[in-house]
PDB file of C-alpha atoms in Angstrom:
ATOM      1  CA  ILE A 283      10.273  43.936  10.443  1.00  0.00           C
ATOM      2  CA  LYS A 284       8.238  45.652   7.723  1.00  0.00           C
ATOM      3  CA  ALA A 285       9.645  46.449   4.298  1.00  0.00           C
ATOM      4  CA  ALA A 286       8.291  47.737   0.990  1.00  0.00           C
ATOM      5  CA  ASP A 287       9.524  47.366  -2.594  1.00  0.00           C
ATOM      6  CA  SER A 288       9.564  50.079  -5.293  1.00  0.00           C
ATOM      7  CA  THR A 289       5.896  49.504  -6.068  1.00  0.00           C
ATOM      8  CA  TYR A 290       5.028  49.872  -2.436  1.00  0.00           C
ATOM      9  CA  ASN A 291       4.184  46.226  -1.854  1.00  0.00           C
ATOM     10  CA  ALA A 292       4.719  45.638   1.847  1.00  0.00           C
ATOM     11  CA  ALA A 293       5.934  42.447   3.468  1.00  0.00           C
ATOM     12  CA  THR A 294       6.225  41.606   7.151  1.00  0.00           C
ATOM     13  CA  ALA A 295       8.671  39.193   8.750  1.00  0.00           C
ATOM     14  CA  SER A 296       9.453  38.358  12.335  1.00  0.00           C
ATOM     15  CA  THR A 297      12.289  36.718  14.180  1.00  0.00           C
ATOM     16  CA  SER A 298      13.018  36.003  17.814  1.00  0.00           C
ATOM     17  CA  VAL A 299      16.153  36.988  19.617  1.00  0.00           C
ATOM     18  CA  GLN A 300      17.468  35.153  22.656  1.00  0.00           C
ATOM     19  CA  ILE A 301      19.567  37.083  25.126  1.00  0.00           C
ATOM     20  CA  SER A 302      21.736  35.305  27.700  1.00  0.00           C
ATOM     21  CA  ALA A 303      22.906  36.999  30.843  1.00  0.00           C
ATOM     22  CA  VAL A 304      26.085  35.971  32.602  1.00  0.00           C
ATOM     23  CA  VAL A 305      25.799  36.113  36.372  1.00  0.00           C
ATOM     24  CA  VAL A 306      28.895  37.682  37.853  1.00  0.00           C
ATOM     25  CA  ASP A 307      29.698  36.170  41.245  1.00  0.00           C
ATOM     26  CA  THR A 308      32.186  38.217  43.204  1.00  0.00           C
ATOM     27  CA  SER A 309      31.167  37.149  46.710  1.00  0.00           C
ATOM     28  CA  PRO A 310      31.511  33.920  48.692  1.00  0.00           C
ATOM     29  CA  PRO A 311      28.376  32.141  49.905  1.00  0.00           C
ATOM     30  CA  ALA A 312      26.381  33.962  52.591  1.00  0.00           C
ATOM     31  CA  VAL A 313      26.166  32.405  56.055  1.00  0.00           C
ATOM     32  CA  ASN A 314      24.827  34.256  59.089  1.00  0.00           C
ATOM     33  CA  SER A 315      26.397  33.110  62.384  1.00  0.00           C
ATOM     34  CA  SER A 316      23.117  33.603  64.254  1.00  0.00           C
ATOM     35  CA  SER A 317      21.440  31.087  61.912  1.00  0.00           C
ATOM     36  CA  ILE A 318      23.858  28.261  62.809  1.00  0.00           C
ATOM     37  CA  THR A 319      22.091  25.719  65.032  1.00  0.00           C
ATOM     38  CA  VAL A 320      23.856  23.085  67.115  1.00  0.00           C
ATOM     39  CA  THR A 321      21.829  20.328  68.806  1.00  0.00           C
ATOM     40  CA  PRO A 322      22.157  19.240  71.471  1.00  0.00           C
ATOM     41  CA  ALA A 323      24.068  22.124  73.025  1.00  0.00           C
ATOM     42  CA  ALA A 324      25.907  19.732  75.374  1.00  0.00           C
ATOM     43  CA  VAL A 325      27.326  16.376  74.331  1.00  0.00           C
ATOM     44  CA  TYR A 326      29.409  13.729  76.092  1.00  0.00           C
ATOM     45  CA  GLU A 327      32.302  11.671  74.765  1.00  0.00           C
ATOM     46  CA  ASN A 328      30.193   8.921  73.204  1.00  0.00           C
ATOM     47  CA  GLY A 329      27.516  11.292  71.919  1.00  0.00           C
ATOM     48  CA  THR A 330      26.820  12.999  68.627  1.00  0.00           C
ATOM     49  CA  PHE A 331      25.741  16.515  67.747  1.00  0.00           C
ATOM     50  CA  THR A 332      24.129  18.037  64.658  1.00  0.00           C
ATOM     51  CA  VAL A 333      24.935  21.322  62.927  1.00  0.00           C
ATOM     52  CA  SER A 334      22.427  22.917  60.557  1.00  0.00           C
ATOM     53  CA  VAL A 335      22.759  26.193  58.657  1.00  0.00           C
ATOM     54  CA  PRO A 336      21.045  27.990  55.747  1.00  0.00           C
ATOM     55  CA  VAL A 337      23.503  29.038  53.004  1.00  0.00           C
ATOM     56  CA  THR A 338      22.866  31.152  49.904  1.00  0.00           C
ATOM     57  CA  ASP A 339      24.956  32.023  46.839  1.00  0.00           C
ATOM     58  CA  VAL A 340      24.305  33.633  43.437  1.00  0.00           C
ATOM     59  CA  THR A 341      25.870  30.793  41.412  1.00  0.00           C
ATOM     60  CA  GLY A 342      25.274  27.943  43.858  1.00  0.00           C
ATOM     61  CA  VAL A 343      26.893  26.390  46.907  1.00  0.00           C
ATOM     62  CA  ALA A 344      29.211  23.464  46.144  1.00  0.00           C
ATOM     63  CA  SER A 345      30.206  22.388  49.665  1.00  0.00           C
ATOM     64  CA  VAL A 346      29.869  23.254  53.352  1.00  0.00           C
ATOM     65  CA  SER A 347      32.155  22.055  56.148  1.00  0.00           C
ATOM     66  CA  VAL A 348      32.179  22.552  59.910  1.00  0.00           C
ATOM     67  CA  THR A 349      35.162  22.867  62.228  1.00  0.00           C
ATOM     68  CA  VAL A 350      34.624  22.731  65.985  1.00  0.00           C
ATOM     69  CA  SER A 351      37.449  24.358  67.952  1.00  0.00           C
ATOM     70  CA  ARG A 352      37.943  24.630  71.691  1.00  0.00           C
ATOM     71  CA  ASN A 353      37.207  28.189  72.752  1.00  0.00           C
ATOM     72  CA  ALA A 354      40.367  29.788  74.152  1.00  0.00           C
ATOM     73  CA  SER A 355      38.633  32.696  75.916  1.00  0.00           C
ATOM     74  CA  ALA A 356      36.637  30.523  78.356  1.00  0.00           C
ATOM     75  CA  THR A 357      38.376  28.657  81.146  1.00  0.00           C
ATOM     76  CA  ASN A 358      38.056  24.932  80.548  1.00  0.00           C
ATOM     77  CA  TYR A 359      38.706  22.524  83.397  1.00  0.00           C
ATOM     78  CA  SER A 360      39.334  18.912  82.504  1.00  0.00           C
ATOM     79  CA  VAL A 361      40.540  16.337  84.976  1.00  0.00           C
ATOM     80  CA  GLY A 362      42.675  13.792  83.169  1.00  0.00           C
ATOM     81  CA  ASP A 363      41.438  14.738  79.696  1.00  0.00           C
ATOM     82  CA  GLN A 364      43.651  13.942  76.723  1.00  0.00           C
ATOM     83  CA  GLY A 365      42.609  14.315  73.131  1.00  0.00           C
ATOM     84  CA  PHE A 366      41.849  16.791  70.394  1.00  0.00           C
ATOM     85  CA  SER A 367      40.894  20.436  70.664  1.00  0.00           C
ATOM     86  CA  SER A 368      39.279  20.569  67.198  1.00  0.00           C
ATOM     87  CA  GLY A 369      37.629  18.436  64.534  1.00  0.00           C
ATOM     88  CA  THR A 370      36.153  18.928  61.041  1.00  0.00           C
ATOM     89  CA  PHE A 371      33.283  17.279  59.151  1.00  0.00           C
ATOM     90  CA  ASN A 372      31.193  17.957  56.016  1.00  0.00           C
ATOM     91  CA  LEU A 373      27.533  18.931  55.752  1.00  0.00           C
ATOM     92  CA  THR A 374      25.089  17.944  53.001  1.00  0.00           C
ATOM     93  CA  ARG A 375      22.202  19.971  51.592  1.00  0.00           C
ATOM     94  CA  THR A 376      19.026  18.707  53.266  1.00  0.00           C
ATOM     95  CA  THR A 377      16.461  21.204  51.915  1.00  0.00           C
ATOM     96  CA  GLY A 378      16.224  23.866  49.224  1.00  0.00           C
ATOM     97  CA  THR A 379      18.504  24.373  46.242  1.00  0.00           C
ATOM     98  CA  ALA A 380      22.193  25.047  45.694  1.00  0.00           C
ATOM     99  CA  LEU A 381      21.291  28.754  45.421  1.00  0.00           C
ATOM    100  CA  ASP A 382      19.348  28.848  48.715  1.00  0.00           C
ATOM    101  CA  GLY A 383      19.364  25.753  50.882  1.00  0.00           C
ATOM    102  CA  THR A 384      19.855  24.357  54.357  1.00  0.00           C
ATOM    103  CA  TRP A 385      22.957  22.232  54.973  1.00  0.00           C
ATOM    104  CA  SER A 386      23.098  19.761  57.876  1.00  0.00           C
ATOM    105  CA  GLY A 387      25.307  17.040  59.276  1.00  0.00           C
ATOM    106  CA  SER A 388      26.067  15.115  62.438  1.00  0.00           C
ATOM    107  CA  SER A 389      29.309  14.107  64.082  1.00  0.00           C
ATOM    108  CA  GLY A 390      30.445  12.269  67.141  1.00  0.00           C
ATOM    109  CA  VAL A 391      32.940  13.952  69.417  1.00  0.00           C
ATOM    110  CA  ASN A 392      35.401  11.149  68.589  1.00  0.00           C
ATOM    111  CA  PHE A 393      37.601  12.534  65.792  1.00  0.00           C
ATOM    112  CA  GLY A 394      40.315   9.911  66.443  1.00  0.00           C
ATOM    113  CA  GLY A 395      38.677   6.965  64.733  1.00  0.00           C
ATOM    114  CA  GLY A 396      38.097   5.106  67.986  1.00  0.00           C
ATOM    115  CA  ALA A 397      41.449   5.855  69.612  1.00  0.00           C
ATOM    116  CA  SER A 398      41.109   6.491  73.328  1.00  0.00           C
ATOM    117  CA  ASN A 399      42.708   9.915  72.979  1.00  0.00           C
ATOM    118  CA  GLY A 400      40.769  10.802  69.816  1.00  0.00           C
ATOM    119  CA  PHE A 401      37.904  12.539  71.596  1.00  0.00           C
ATOM    120  CA  LEU A 402      37.445  16.271  71.859  1.00  0.00           C
ATOM    121  CA  VAL A 403      38.622  17.289  75.314  1.00  0.00           C
ATOM    122  CA  SER A 404      36.034  18.745  77.673  1.00  0.00           C
ATOM    123  CA  GLY A 405      35.183  22.410  77.268  1.00  0.00           C
ATOM    124  CA  LEU A 406      33.349  25.046  75.295  1.00  0.00           C
ATOM    125  CA  TYR A 407      33.627  24.862  71.508  1.00  0.00           C
ATOM    126  CA  ASP A 408      33.207  27.418  68.728  1.00  0.00           C
ATOM    127  CA  VAL A 409      31.589  26.250  65.481  1.00  0.00           C
ATOM    128  CA  SER A 410      33.084  27.553  62.210  1.00  0.00           C
ATOM    129  CA  VAL A 411      31.098  27.022  59.015  1.00  0.00           C
ATOM    130  CA  THR A 412      33.010  27.271  55.716  1.00  0.00           C
ATOM    131  CA  ALA A 413      30.918  27.399  52.538  1.00  0.00           C
ATOM    132  CA  THR A 414      32.406  27.198  49.031  1.00  0.00           C
ATOM    133  CA  ASP A 415      30.516  28.140  45.877  1.00  0.00           C
ATOM    134  CA  THR A 416      30.689  26.656  42.386  1.00  0.00           C
ATOM    135  CA  LYS A 417      33.266  29.306  41.389  1.00  0.00           C
ATOM    136  CA  GLY A 418      35.636  28.235  44.208  1.00  0.00           C
ATOM    137  CA  GLN A 419      35.013  31.229  46.453  1.00  0.00           C
ATOM    138  CA  SER A 420      34.900  30.392  50.176  1.00  0.00           C
ATOM    139  CA  GLY A 421      33.698  32.217  53.238  1.00  0.00           C
ATOM    140  CA  THR A 422      33.867  31.235  56.912  1.00  0.00           C
ATOM    141  CA  THR A 423      31.505  32.298  59.709  1.00  0.00           C
ATOM    142  CA  VAL A 424      32.029  31.499  63.398  1.00  0.00           C
ATOM    143  CA  LYS A 425      29.413  30.983  66.093  1.00  0.00           C
ATOM    144  CA  THR A 426      31.056  31.366  69.494  1.00  0.00           C
ATOM    145  CA  SER A 427      30.574  28.650  72.154  1.00  0.00           C
ATOM    146  CA  PRO A 428      27.339  26.944  71.030  1.00  0.00           C
ATOM    147  CA  LEU A 429      28.686  23.493  72.001  1.00  0.00           C
ATOM    148  CA  THR A 430      29.786  22.096  75.358  1.00  0.00           C
ATOM    149  CA  VAL A 431      31.699  18.821  75.400  1.00  0.00           C
ATOM    150  CA  GLY A 432      31.949  16.862  78.651  1.00  0.00           C
ATOM    151  CA  ARG A 433      33.189  13.474  79.791  1.00  0.00           C
ATOM    152  CA  GLN A 434      30.977  10.690  81.104  1.00  0.00           C
ATOM    153  CA  ALA A 435      33.786   8.838  82.853  1.00  0.00           C
ATOM    154  CA  ALA A 436      37.241   9.424  84.333  1.00  0.00           C
ATOM    155  CA  GLY A 437      36.562  12.636  86.186  1.00  0.00           C
ATOM    156  CA  PRO A 438      34.276  15.644  86.323  1.00  0.00           C
ATOM    157  CA  THR A 439      34.169  18.580  83.948  1.00  0.00           C
ATOM    158  CA  LEU A 440      33.776  22.083  85.307  1.00  0.00           C
ATOM    159  CA  ILE A 441      33.282  24.884  82.822  1.00  0.00           C
ATOM    160  CA  ASN A 442      33.224  28.417  84.123  1.00  0.00           C
ATOM    161  CA  SER A 443      34.412  31.486  82.262  1.00  0.00           C
ATOM    162  CA  ALA A 444      34.855  33.502  85.492  1.00  0.00           C
ATOM    163  CA  MET A 445      36.819  31.067  87.700  1.00  0.00           C
ATOM    164  CA  SER A 446      40.564  31.489  87.968  1.00  0.00           C
ATOM    165  CA  THR A 447      42.632  28.555  86.698  1.00  0.00           C
ATOM    166  CA  THR A 448      44.619  28.616  89.963  1.00  0.00           C
ATOM    167  CA  SER A 449      41.544  28.221  92.153  1.00  0.00           C
ATOM    168  CA  LEU A 450      41.030  24.522  91.413  1.00  0.00           C
ATOM    169  CA  MET A 451      43.692  21.873  91.779  1.00  0.00           C
ATOM    170  CA  ARG A 452      43.470  18.158  91.081  1.00  0.00           C
ATOM    171  CA  GLY A 453      42.734  16.224  94.247  1.00  0.00           C
ATOM    172  CA  ASN A 454      41.178  19.188  96.074  1.00  0.00           C
ATOM    173  CA  SER A 455      37.467  19.492  96.757  1.00  0.00           C
ATOM    174  CA  PHE A 456      35.290  22.436  95.837  1.00  0.00           C
ATOM    175  CA  ASN A 457      31.762  23.593  96.616  1.00  0.00           C
ATOM    176  CA  VAL A 458      29.155  24.229  93.941  1.00  0.00           C
TER     177      VAL A 458
END
């Protein structure tokens, strides 16, 4: 700022101004279903699997959870299977920042706390990732059938999306 008095003596002064911008977040965190990885792709009743996914958000991701659900569109054959058809667990950020990071976590297929019927039943499973940002906005993305669950004991597991459910009966043999 430059100013002069009545005798034309000039003086100069300066000041700094700080401007803050408020980030408006109107969208839930971004998750692309094709970026969801599940390893291994097939797991047995005493095994574990890992889910990893990059998640981004303008104000930051607060939490990410995974739900595995038995896929209803594929025919699942389980001989003597009893148990759950879904299970949920939380992921933690393993790389990056809350604004742009990769979230990962592992789970066993036993969601029953050790109960004999607490395992996921054999079949194909969809993986749903739900991410929530720091403003409480949530979004869910589904990857279809990236996980196959099978049993190690008490009978075979046959998974085939084209076979009729009436073409295989317990106690009957079949050719592969």
